[in-house]
Coordinates of C-alpha atoms and ligand atoms in Angstrom, one line a residue:
Chain A
M1 CA 181.3 132.2 -120.7
R2 CA 182.5 135.2 -118.9
L3 CA 186.4 135.4 -118.6
S4 CA 188.0 135.6 -115.4
P5 CA 190.0 138.1 -114.7
K6 CA 193.3 136.0 -115.4
Q7 CA 191.8 134.4 -118.5
S8 CA 190.9 137.9 -120.2
T9 CA 194.4 139.6 -119.5
L10 CA 196.3 136.9 -120.7
L11 CA 194.3 136.5 -123.5
V12 CA 194.6 139.9 -124.7
L13 CA 198.2 139.2 -124.3
A14 CA 198.3 136.6 -126.6
V15 CA 196.1 138.3 -129.4
L16 CA 198.5 141.6 -128.9
M17 CA 201.6 139.2 -129.6
I18 CA 200.0 137.7 -132.2
A19 CA 198.6 140.5 -134.0
S20 CA 200.9 143.2 -133.7
P21 CA 203.6 141.5 -136.5
F22 CA 200.9 141.5 -139.0
F23 CA 201.3 145.6 -139.0
F24 CA 205.0 145.5 -138.8
P25 CA 205.9 147.2 -141.5
S26 CA 209.7 146.1 -141.3
N27 CA 212.0 143.7 -139.4
Y28 CA 213.1 146.6 -137.5
Y29 CA 209.8 146.3 -135.6
Y30 CA 210.5 143.1 -134.1
R31 CA 213.1 144.3 -132.7
V32 CA 211.1 147.2 -130.8
G33 CA 208.4 144.8 -130.3
S34 CA 211.1 142.7 -127.9
L35 CA 212.0 145.7 -126.0
V36 CA 209.0 146.0 -124.7
F37 CA 208.6 142.5 -123.6
V38 CA 212.0 142.6 -122.1
N39 CA 210.9 145.6 -120.1
S40 CA 207.3 144.3 -119.3
I41 CA 209.0 141.7 -117.9
A42 CA 211.1 142.9 -115.3
V43 CA 207.9 145.3 -114.9
V44 CA 205.8 142.6 -114.2
G45 CA 208.0 141.8 -111.4
I46 CA 207.8 145.5 -110.3
V47 CA 203.8 145.1 -110.1
I48 CA 204.4 142.3 -107.7
L49 CA 206.6 144.1 -105.7
T50 CA 205.3 147.6 -105.4
G51 CA 201.7 146.7 -107.3
Y52 CA 201.0 144.1 -104.9
A53 CA 203.3 144.5 -101.9
G54 CA 203.6 148.2 -102.5
Q55 CA 207.1 147.8 -101.2
I56 CA 209.4 150.4 -103.7
S57 CA 212.9 149.3 -105.0
L58 CA 214.9 151.9 -106.7
G59 CA 217.5 149.4 -107.7
H60 CA 215.9 146.9 -109.6
A61 CA 217.6 147.4 -112.7
G62 CA 220.8 146.5 -110.5
F63 CA 218.9 142.9 -110.8
L64 CA 218.9 143.2 -114.7
G65 CA 222.5 143.9 -114.6
I66 CA 223.5 140.3 -112.6
G67 CA 220.8 138.5 -115.0
G68 CA 222.8 140.4 -118.1
Y69 CA 226.6 140.0 -116.6
A70 CA 225.6 136.2 -115.7
C71 CA 225.2 135.5 -119.5
A72 CA 228.1 137.4 -120.6
L73 CA 230.5 135.8 -117.5
L74 CA 229.3 132.2 -116.7
P75 CA 229.7 131.0 -120.1
A76 CA 233.1 132.7 -120.3
H77 CA 234.7 131.7 -117.1
F78 CA 232.8 128.4 -116.3
G79 CA 231.9 127.2 -120.1
L80 CA 228.3 127.3 -118.8
P81 CA 225.8 127.2 -122.1
P82 CA 224.2 131.0 -122.0
A83 CA 220.9 129.6 -122.1
L84 CA 221.5 127.8 -118.8
A85 CA 223.4 131.4 -117.4
V86 CA 219.9 132.4 -117.3
V87 CA 218.9 130.0 -114.8
A88 CA 221.9 130.6 -113.0
G89 CA 221.7 134.4 -112.9
A90 CA 218.2 134.3 -111.9
A91 CA 219.1 131.7 -108.9
L92 CA 222.0 134.5 -108.0
S93 CA 219.8 137.4 -108.3
G94 CA 217.2 135.2 -106.2
A95 CA 219.7 134.8 -103.5
I96 CA 221.2 138.3 -103.5
A97 CA 217.6 139.3 -103.5
Y98 CA 217.0 137.2 -100.4
V99 CA 220.4 138.9 -98.7
V100 CA 219.9 142.1 -99.0
G101 CA 216.2 142.0 -98.8
R102 CA 216.3 141.2 -95.0
P103 CA 218.0 144.0 -93.8
I104 CA 216.2 146.5 -96.2
L105 CA 212.5 145.5 -96.0
K106 CA 212.4 147.0 -92.8
L107 CA 212.7 150.1 -94.3
K108 CA 209.3 152.4 -95.0
G109 CA 208.4 154.2 -97.8
Y110 CA 211.5 156.5 -98.4
Y111 CA 213.9 154.8 -96.7
L112 CA 213.4 151.8 -98.5
A113 CA 213.5 153.6 -101.6
V114 CA 216.8 155.0 -100.6
A115 CA 218.3 152.0 -99.6
T116 CA 217.1 149.9 -102.5
L117 CA 218.6 152.9 -104.4
G118 CA 221.7 152.1 -103.2
F119 CA 222.2 148.8 -104.2
G120 CA 221.6 149.3 -107.6
V121 CA 224.3 152.2 -107.5
L122 CA 226.6 149.7 -106.0
V123 CA 225.9 147.0 -108.6
S124 CA 226.2 149.4 -111.2
M125 CA 229.4 151.1 -110.0
V126 CA 230.7 147.2 -109.5
L127 CA 230.0 146.6 -113.5
A128 CA 231.9 149.7 -114.1
N129 CA 234.9 149.6 -112.3
E130 CA 236.1 146.1 -111.9
G131 CA 236.9 146.2 -115.7
W132 CA 239.0 143.1 -115.5
L133 CA 236.0 140.9 -115.2
T134 CA 233.2 142.8 -116.5
G135 CA 234.8 144.7 -119.7
G136 CA 234.5 147.8 -118.1
P137 CA 231.9 151.1 -119.1
D138 CA 232.4 149.5 -122.8
G139 CA 230.7 146.4 -121.9
I140 CA 231.3 142.9 -122.7
K141 CA 230.5 140.5 -125.4
V142 CA 227.7 137.8 -124.6
P143 CA 228.0 134.6 -126.5
D144 CA 225.0 133.6 -129.3
P145 CA 222.9 131.1 -127.2
G146 CA 222.0 128.9 -130.5
L147 CA 218.5 128.9 -129.6
R148 CA 217.5 130.2 -133.0
A149 CA 219.9 127.7 -134.7
L150 CA 218.2 125.0 -133.0
L151 CA 214.7 125.9 -134.2
E152 CA 216.1 125.9 -137.8
Q153 CA 217.4 121.9 -137.0
V154 CA 213.4 121.6 -137.1
G155 CA 212.8 123.3 -139.9
I156 CA 211.1 126.7 -138.4
E157 CA 213.0 129.4 -139.7
L158 CA 213.0 132.8 -138.4
T159 CA 215.4 136.3 -138.9
N160 CA 216.8 136.9 -135.6
P161 CA 214.5 139.7 -134.7
Q162 CA 211.6 137.5 -134.9
F163 CA 213.3 134.7 -132.9
W164 CA 213.5 137.2 -130.0
Y165 CA 210.2 138.4 -130.8
A166 CA 209.0 135.2 -130.1
F167 CA 210.9 134.3 -127.4
C168 CA 210.6 136.9 -124.9
G169 CA 206.7 136.8 -126.2
L170 CA 206.8 133.7 -124.7
V171 CA 208.5 134.0 -121.5
L172 CA 206.4 137.5 -121.2
F173 CA 203.6 135.3 -121.3
I174 CA 204.8 132.8 -118.9
G175 CA 206.3 135.6 -116.5
A176 CA 202.2 137.1 -116.5
W177 CA 200.5 133.9 -116.1
L178 CA 202.9 132.9 -112.8
A179 CA 202.3 136.8 -111.8
L180 CA 197.8 136.2 -112.2
N181 CA 198.3 132.7 -110.5
L182 CA 200.3 134.7 -108.0
R183 CA 197.9 137.2 -107.3
E184 CA 195.0 135.2 -106.4
S185 CA 197.0 132.8 -104.5
P186 CA 197.3 133.1 -100.6
T187 CA 200.8 134.2 -100.5
G188 CA 199.9 137.1 -102.9
R189 CA 197.1 138.0 -100.8
A190 CA 198.7 137.8 -98.1
L191 CA 201.1 140.8 -99.9
R192 CA 197.7 142.5 -100.8
A193 CA 196.9 142.3 -97.2
L194 CA 200.3 144.4 -96.1
H195 CA 199.7 147.0 -98.7
G196 CA 196.4 147.5 -97.6
S197 CA 197.2 147.2 -93.4
E198 CA 200.1 145.9 -92.4
V199 CA 198.8 145.8 -88.8
A200 CA 196.1 143.8 -90.2
A201 CA 198.3 141.4 -92.2
R202 CA 200.0 140.8 -89.0
T203 CA 197.3 139.9 -86.9
A204 CA 195.7 137.8 -89.4
G205 CA 198.9 135.6 -89.0
I206 CA 201.0 136.8 -91.5
D207 CA 204.7 136.9 -91.2
V208 CA 205.4 140.2 -93.4
A209 CA 209.0 140.3 -93.1
K210 CA 208.5 137.0 -94.8
A211 CA 206.1 138.2 -96.9
K212 CA 207.8 141.1 -98.9
L213 CA 210.9 139.0 -98.7
N214 CA 209.7 137.0 -101.2
A215 CA 207.9 139.7 -103.3
F216 CA 211.6 141.1 -103.1
V217 CA 213.1 137.7 -104.3
I218 CA 210.6 136.8 -106.9
S219 CA 210.7 140.2 -108.4
A220 CA 214.5 140.2 -108.2
V221 CA 214.4 137.2 -110.9
Y222 CA 211.7 138.8 -113.1
A223 CA 214.9 142.0 -113.4
S224 CA 217.5 138.8 -113.9
V225 CA 215.9 136.9 -116.7
A226 CA 214.6 140.4 -118.3
G227 CA 218.6 141.5 -117.9
S228 CA 219.7 138.0 -119.3
L229 CA 217.2 138.2 -122.3
L230 CA 218.6 141.7 -123.2
A231 CA 221.6 140.6 -122.9
L232 CA 221.3 137.5 -125.2
Q233 CA 219.4 139.6 -127.6
N234 CA 222.1 142.1 -128.2
R235 CA 224.4 140.2 -127.5
L236 CA 226.5 143.0 -125.4
I237 CA 225.6 144.1 -122.2
T238 CA 227.0 147.2 -120.7
P239 CA 226.9 148.6 -117.1
D240 CA 224.0 151.3 -118.0
V241 CA 221.0 148.3 -117.8
A242 CA 221.9 148.3 -114.2
G243 CA 221.7 152.1 -114.0
F244 CA 219.7 154.3 -111.6
M245 CA 217.8 155.6 -114.6
H246 CA 216.9 152.4 -115.9
S247 CA 215.7 151.8 -111.9
I248 CA 213.5 154.9 -112.4
E249 CA 211.8 153.7 -116.1
L250 CA 211.1 150.2 -114.4
V251 CA 209.3 151.7 -111.9
T252 CA 207.7 154.5 -114.2
M253 CA 206.3 151.8 -116.7
A254 CA 204.5 150.2 -113.9
V255 CA 203.0 153.1 -112.1
L256 CA 202.2 154.7 -115.2
G257 CA 200.2 151.6 -116.9
G258 CA 198.5 150.8 -113.2
A259 CA 200.7 149.3 -110.5
G260 CA 198.4 147.0 -109.2
S261 CA 197.5 145.3 -112.5
V262 CA 199.7 143.2 -114.7
L263 CA 198.3 144.1 -117.6
G264 CA 198.5 147.6 -116.9
G265 CA 202.9 147.2 -115.8
I266 CA 202.9 145.9 -119.5
F267 CA 200.8 148.8 -120.9
G268 CA 203.1 151.3 -119.4
A269 CA 206.2 149.3 -120.4
A270 CA 205.2 149.3 -124.1
L271 CA 204.2 153.1 -124.0
L272 CA 207.4 154.0 -122.2
T273 CA 209.3 152.2 -124.7
L274 CA 207.4 152.8 -127.5
L275 CA 206.4 156.9 -127.4
P276 CA 210.4 158.1 -127.5
Q277 CA 210.1 156.1 -131.0
V278 CA 207.6 157.6 -132.3
L279 CA 208.5 161.2 -130.6
T280 CA 212.0 161.0 -132.4
V281 CA 210.2 163.1 -135.2
L282 CA 209.8 166.0 -132.5
Q283 CA 213.8 166.2 -132.1
D284 CA 214.8 168.6 -129.3
Y285 CA 211.5 168.3 -127.8
E286 CA 210.8 164.8 -127.5
H287 CA 211.9 164.5 -123.8
V288 CA 209.6 167.8 -123.2
V289 CA 207.1 165.7 -124.6
L290 CA 207.6 162.6 -122.9
G291 CA 207.2 164.3 -119.7
L292 CA 204.3 165.8 -120.5
V293 CA 202.6 162.4 -120.9
M294 CA 203.5 161.1 -118.6
M295 CA 202.3 164.0 -116.0
L296 CA 199.2 163.8 -117.6
V297 CA 198.0 160.3 -117.3
M298 CA 199.0 160.9 -113.6
I299 CA 197.3 163.6 -113.0
F300 CA 193.9 162.3 -115.1
L301 CA 194.2 158.4 -114.3
P302 CA 195.8 158.5 -111.2
A303 CA 195.0 155.0 -110.7
G304 CA 197.0 154.3 -114.0
L305 CA 196.4 154.2 -117.7
I306 CA 194.8 150.1 -117.1
P307 CA 193.0 150.4 -113.4
S308 CA 191.5 153.8 -114.8
A309 CA 190.4 152.8 -117.7
R310 CA 188.5 149.6 -116.3
R311 CA 187.1 151.7 -113.8
L312 CA 185.6 154.3 -116.8
L313 CA 184.2 150.9 -118.2
R314 CA 182.7 150.0 -115.5
G315 CA 181.3 152.9 -114.5
R316 CA 179.5 153.1 -118.3
G317 CA 178.3 149.8 -117.4
E318 CA 176.1 150.4 -114.8
Chain B
M1 CA 195.5 129.3 -64.5
S2 CA 193.2 131.2 -67.1
L3 CA 193.6 131.0 -71.2
L4 CA 194.7 134.5 -71.1
Q5 CA 196.5 136.3 -68.2
V6 CA 197.7 139.5 -67.9
E7 CA 199.9 141.0 -65.5
G8 CA 201.5 143.8 -64.2
L9 CA 201.0 145.5 -67.5
G10 CA 202.3 148.8 -67.9
I11 CA 203.7 151.2 -70.8
S12 CA 204.3 154.9 -71.4
F13 CA 204.8 157.3 -74.1
G14 CA 207.5 159.7 -74.1
G15 CA 207.6 159.7 -69.9
V16 CA 203.3 160.1 -70.3
T17 CA 202.1 156.7 -68.6
A18 CA 199.5 155.2 -70.8
V19 CA 199.2 152.6 -69.0
N20 CA 200.0 151.1 -65.3
D21 CA 200.3 147.9 -63.6
V22 CA 197.0 146.3 -65.1
S23 CA 196.5 142.6 -64.2
F24 CA 193.0 140.8 -65.0
G25 CA 192.4 136.8 -66.3
L26 CA 190.2 135.7 -69.2
E27 CA 189.0 132.2 -69.1
T28 CA 187.4 129.9 -72.1
G29 CA 183.5 131.2 -72.9
K30 CA 184.3 133.4 -70.8
I31 CA 183.4 137.8 -72.0
V32 CA 185.5 140.5 -70.0
S33 CA 184.9 143.9 -70.7
V34 CA 187.1 146.9 -70.6
I35 CA 185.8 149.8 -69.6
G36 CA 186.8 153.6 -69.5
P37 CA 186.5 157.2 -70.2
N38 CA 188.8 158.0 -73.4
G39 CA 192.3 158.0 -73.4
A40 CA 191.8 155.8 -70.1
G41 CA 194.5 153.4 -72.0
K42 CA 191.9 150.4 -73.3
T43 CA 193.4 150.2 -76.9
T44 CA 196.6 150.6 -75.7
L45 CA 196.3 147.9 -73.4
F46 CA 194.8 145.7 -76.4
N47 CA 197.7 146.8 -78.4
M48 CA 199.8 145.6 -76.0
I49 CA 198.6 142.4 -75.3
S50 CA 198.0 141.7 -79.1
G51 CA 202.1 142.1 -79.6
V52 CA 201.3 145.6 -81.2
Y53 CA 203.0 147.7 -78.7
L54 CA 205.7 146.4 -76.4
P55 CA 205.2 146.8 -72.6
K56 CA 207.6 148.2 -70.5
S57 CA 206.6 145.9 -67.7
G58 CA 204.3 143.4 -67.1
R59 CA 203.7 140.2 -69.2
V60 CA 200.9 138.3 -70.6
R61 CA 200.7 134.8 -70.5
L62 CA 198.5 132.6 -73.0
D63 CA 197.8 129.6 -72.1
G64 CA 200.3 129.3 -69.4
E65 CA 202.9 130.5 -71.9
D66 CA 204.9 133.8 -71.6
V67 CA 203.6 135.6 -74.7
T68 CA 204.4 139.0 -73.8
G69 CA 205.6 141.3 -77.1
L70 CA 205.6 138.4 -79.5
R71 CA 205.0 139.2 -82.8
P72 CA 200.8 139.5 -83.8
D73 CA 201.3 137.0 -86.4
L74 CA 202.9 134.2 -84.2
L75 CA 200.5 135.5 -81.2
A76 CA 197.6 135.0 -84.3
V77 CA 199.3 131.1 -84.6
R78 CA 199.0 130.6 -80.9
G79 CA 195.3 131.5 -81.0
M80 CA 194.9 135.3 -80.6
S81 CA 192.9 137.8 -83.0
R82 CA 191.6 141.0 -82.7
T83 CA 189.5 144.1 -84.3
F84 CA 190.5 147.6 -84.3
Q85 CA 189.1 150.9 -83.3
N86 CA 190.5 152.8 -85.9
L87 CA 190.0 150.4 -88.6
Q88 CA 192.2 148.2 -90.8
I89 CA 190.4 147.1 -93.2
F90 CA 192.3 146.2 -96.9
H91 CA 190.3 148.8 -99.0
E92 CA 191.5 147.6 -102.3
M93 CA 190.2 143.7 -102.0
S94 CA 186.8 142.7 -102.2
V95 CA 184.9 142.4 -98.6
L96 CA 185.0 138.5 -99.2
E97 CA 188.5 138.9 -100.0
N98 CA 189.1 140.2 -96.3
V99 CA 187.5 137.6 -94.9
I100 CA 189.6 135.1 -97.2
V101 CA 193.0 137.0 -95.6
G102 CA 191.9 136.3 -92.1
F103 CA 192.0 132.2 -92.9
H104 CA 195.5 132.8 -94.0
M105 CA 197.1 130.3 -91.7
H106 CA 195.0 128.0 -92.8
E107 CA 195.5 129.0 -96.4
R108 CA 199.1 128.7 -97.2
G109 CA 201.0 126.9 -98.7
P110 CA 204.5 126.9 -100.3
V111 CA 205.4 130.1 -102.6
L112 CA 206.3 127.7 -106.1
A113 CA 202.8 125.6 -105.4
D114 CA 201.0 129.6 -105.5
L115 CA 203.0 130.9 -108.7
F116 CA 202.2 128.0 -110.9
G117 CA 198.4 127.8 -109.3
L118 CA 199.0 123.8 -108.4
P119 CA 195.9 122.5 -108.2
G120 CA 196.6 122.2 -104.2
S121 CA 197.1 125.9 -104.2
R122 CA 193.5 126.6 -105.7
R123 CA 192.1 124.0 -103.5
R124 CA 193.6 125.8 -100.4
A125 CA 192.2 129.0 -101.8
R126 CA 188.5 127.6 -102.5
A127 CA 188.2 126.3 -99.5
A128 CA 189.1 129.5 -97.7
A129 CA 186.5 131.0 -99.7
E130 CA 183.8 128.5 -99.2
G131 CA 184.7 129.0 -95.3
A132 CA 184.5 133.3 -95.8
R133 CA 181.2 133.0 -97.5
V134 CA 180.2 131.5 -94.4
L135 CA 181.2 133.8 -91.7
L136 CA 179.4 136.4 -94.2
E137 CA 176.5 135.2 -93.9
R138 CA 177.0 135.0 -90.2
V139 CA 177.7 138.8 -90.1
G140 CA 174.8 139.4 -92.4
L141 CA 177.3 140.9 -95.2
E142 CA 177.0 137.7 -97.6
R143 CA 175.1 140.4 -100.2
A144 CA 178.0 142.6 -100.2
A145 CA 180.7 139.7 -101.0
E146 CA 181.8 140.9 -104.3
R147 CA 181.9 144.7 -102.9
E148 CA 185.1 146.5 -103.0
A149 CA 185.3 146.5 -98.6
G150 CA 186.4 150.5 -99.2
A151 CA 182.7 151.0 -100.0
L152 CA 180.9 150.0 -97.2
S153 CA 179.7 151.7 -94.2
Y154 CA 180.9 152.0 -91.2
G155 CA 178.8 149.7 -89.3
A156 CA 179.2 147.2 -91.6
L157 CA 183.2 147.3 -91.9
K158 CA 183.3 146.5 -88.4
R159 CA 181.4 143.5 -88.7
L160 CA 183.3 142.7 -91.9
E161 CA 186.7 143.3 -88.6
I162 CA 184.8 140.9 -87.1
A163 CA 184.1 138.4 -89.6
R164 CA 187.6 138.5 -90.6
A165 CA 189.0 138.5 -86.6
L166 CA 187.4 134.8 -86.6
A167 CA 188.2 133.3 -90.0
A168 CA 192.0 133.0 -87.9
R169 CA 189.5 130.5 -85.6
P170 CA 191.0 132.3 -82.7
R171 CA 191.0 131.1 -79.1
V172 CA 191.1 134.7 -77.9
L173 CA 188.9 137.3 -79.4
L174 CA 189.9 141.0 -78.9
L175 CA 186.9 143.8 -79.7
D176 CA 188.0 147.2 -80.0
E177 CA 184.9 149.1 -80.2
P178 CA 182.8 146.5 -82.4
A179 CA 178.9 148.3 -81.7
A180 CA 180.7 152.0 -82.5
G181 CA 179.0 153.6 -85.1
C182 CA 176.2 151.2 -85.2
N183 CA 172.4 151.8 -85.8
A184 CA 170.1 150.2 -82.9
V185 CA 169.6 147.2 -85.5
E186 CA 173.1 146.8 -85.9
T187 CA 173.8 146.7 -82.5
E188 CA 171.4 144.6 -81.3
E189 CA 172.9 141.5 -84.4
I190 CA 176.9 142.2 -83.1
D191 CA 175.5 141.8 -79.3
R192 CA 173.6 138.1 -80.5
L193 CA 177.3 137.9 -82.6
I194 CA 179.6 137.7 -79.9
C195 CA 177.5 135.9 -77.5
E196 CA 177.4 133.0 -79.8
V197 CA 181.3 133.0 -80.0
A198 CA 181.4 133.0 -76.6
K199 CA 179.5 129.9 -76.6
T200 CA 181.4 127.5 -79.1
G201 CA 183.4 128.6 -76.5
V202 CA 186.3 131.3 -77.4
A203 CA 187.4 134.0 -74.4
I204 CA 186.0 137.3 -75.6
L205 CA 188.0 140.6 -74.2
L206 CA 185.4 143.0 -75.7
V207 CA 186.0 147.3 -75.3
E208 CA 183.3 149.1 -75.8
H209 CA 181.5 152.5 -75.1
D210 CA 177.6 151.4 -75.3
M211 CA 177.1 150.6 -71.4
K212 CA 174.1 148.7 -71.9
L213 CA 175.8 146.5 -74.3
V214 CA 178.1 145.9 -71.9
M215 CA 176.4 145.5 -69.2
R216 CA 174.3 142.3 -70.2
L217 CA 177.5 140.9 -72.0
S218 CA 180.0 140.8 -69.6
D219 CA 181.0 138.3 -66.7
T220 CA 183.5 140.7 -65.4
I221 CA 184.5 144.1 -66.6
V222 CA 187.7 146.0 -65.9
V223 CA 187.1 149.9 -65.4
L224 CA 190.5 151.6 -66.6
D225 CA 191.1 155.2 -65.8
H226 CA 194.1 157.4 -66.8
G227 CA 195.4 154.1 -67.3
E228 CA 195.1 152.6 -63.7
K229 CA 192.5 149.5 -63.1
I230 CA 190.5 151.3 -60.5
A231 CA 187.6 148.5 -60.3
E232 CA 187.4 144.2 -61.4
G233 CA 183.8 142.8 -60.6
D234 CA 181.0 141.2 -62.0
P235 CA 178.5 144.1 -63.5
A236 CA 176.1 144.7 -60.8
L237 CA 179.4 145.3 -58.5
V238 CA 181.4 147.4 -60.8
S239 CA 178.0 149.7 -61.6
R240 CA 177.8 150.2 -58.1
D241 CA 181.1 151.0 -57.0
P242 CA 181.9 154.7 -56.4
K243 CA 185.6 154.9 -57.6
V244 CA 183.8 154.0 -60.9
I245 CA 181.1 156.2 -60.9
E246 CA 183.4 159.3 -60.0
A247 CA 185.6 158.8 -63.0
Y248 CA 182.6 158.2 -65.2
L249 CA 181.2 161.5 -63.8
G250 CA 183.4 163.4 -65.6
A251 CA 183.0 161.8 -68.8
G252 CA 179.0 162.4 -67.9
T253 CA 178.1 158.8 -69.0
T254 CA 176.6 158.2 -64.8
E255 CA 173.4 157.3 -66.7
A256 CA 174.1 155.2 -68.9
L257 CA 176.2 153.2 -66.4
H258 CA 172.9 152.9 -64.3
A259 CA 170.7 151.8 -67.7
H260 CA 171.9 148.2 -66.2
G261 CA 170.5 148.8 -62.8
Ligands
ATP1 N1 201.3 155.8 -80.0 C1 201.0 156.4 -79.3 N2 202.0 157.7 -78.9 C2 201.7 158.4 -77.6 N3 200.7 158.3 -77.1 C3 200.4 157.5 -77.3 C4 200.1 156.7 -78.4 N4 199.2 155.4 -78.4 C5 198.5 156.0 -77.8 N5 199.0 156.7 -76.6 C6 198.2 158.0 -75.5 O1 198.2 156.5 -74.7 C7 196.9 157.3 -73.3 C8 195.7 156.0 -73.6 O2 195.1 156.3 -75.1 P1 193.8 154.6 -75.3 O3 193.6 155.2 -77.1 O4 194.6 153.7 -75.1 O5 192.7 155.7 -75.5 P2 191.4 154.3 -75.2 O6 190.9 154.1 -73.5 O7 191.3 153.4 -75.9 O8 190.7 155.8 -75.1 P3 189.1 155.3 -76.4 O9 188.2 155.4 -75.9 O10 189.2 157.1 -76.8 O11 189.3 154.8 -77.6 C9 196.3 158.4 -74.8 O12 196.1 159.4 -73.7 C10 196.8 158.6 -75.5 O13 196.9 160.0 -76.3
MG2 MG1 190.3 153.0 -77.7

């Protein structure tokens, strides 16, 4: 039986997630793994916004910040359980994306890039400057969601890094599944259509403004959940997560891996999360090599890692 | 009252008038062609009717309703569909998917149902895919269904656009040079297709440089020159009109015009 692209992507993902720990020399690698997953979740959101719909955002880390701080502030001020704060943060991010997206998604290309960039900067400034609420540049503590303790009660004992590896992996898997569902659905097809030709999409009856807003809100929710998971596992959140550099990183991950592909986005996230860890042995030259790798990938695999690899494989098969 | 009524439509770009005071009507099941030399304003007229450009003056009425400057997607909902002279293809999609997009108004549903891949969402997508295959067959592209659209020839893409436009089940169909770049066989097929579509009760507005095609298909011809309507009538009448012949003399298409006779 032939697998559909959706099934094969999910299969590859599941196998990698389950098999990788067998090669982990120490507990520390679970921590790195869960970091890959968290970044991947945000990047899958970018894949929907940029890869499917062709809209750029240089401010999506702002939504990571909102999701992250929701897990610190909502439990502290409203007594919300941290796990529910993830959901509340996602709803808040979605609502903010809706309000912000309506005016700025009318913009195109670099105008949109600058407007979203402004949004990201705004969020990180508020988080850094409103110290009375957010703890300022040093960040703020995040409570334990107590999920691991819950698992212990039913007899599943995991170390903290193991738990977060499994949990973030599960959330990523669900996130990838949703994004893949969307891709082949009427809504997702509308996004990819307007990416190809806005005027033809409109002529086919697609409400382009609404479709873009859908993509923006959905991708904001992905980013928010990623931010929440990061905050919960670090037990701390600082304004850096919402920073400009983080937004750029997310877009870079998506483009490097292949912006239109969910698996590509995840590989891009893995590459850019792992490479710096590997390259630390090069010390001063770490960033030089990282930059070089990025440039070489884009020059020789302009469609990104996964789509280029697929094309190569297909070329051989014929 | 005609199904599509164009009244005194005009537009200018940077002070240069591209279309000025053009009026005509289009009935259900009829074919009206707009002809004229290059740069006469035919595509611009299409863009105003289909909501891509906002006209500076005049009205467009669809089934009596004033739809001037309405967004193209809202016009699509009201039954207007079109193809593009300069091809607007979704290059990254398969040929089949290009046509499925044409079904958007019939296959769309709640976003959450699509995200979670609910049965309703998958059923709608499947129905659209089936409909798209039928249409691909109708334009003779069924064997290219799974290919990437960007890989098709120009003539094939022209037919793909027609299939996509038909997917919307339009009442009014605007075709901007559907036979451009097509060989004799393909032109023949497009000729037959346009006739068939008109017979099903779709009103067709056609821009085409292939005069043989225009003369054979049209119920009425509207002639534009420098943005102005210089003649209107049935093919026999228009091809004898001295003003039309004069407009075409410069363009050197007189022979083509008389190919009808
Ligand atoms: N967006 C625009 N901005 C400026 N000028 C335009 C624009 N669109 C059309 N024009 C001008 O309007 C005039 C009519 O162009 P149009 O494309 O409608 O001609 P046409 O009759 O379709 O010609 P062809 O047979 O070559 O397709 C031309 O002079 C063109 O340069
Ligand atoms: Mg034209």
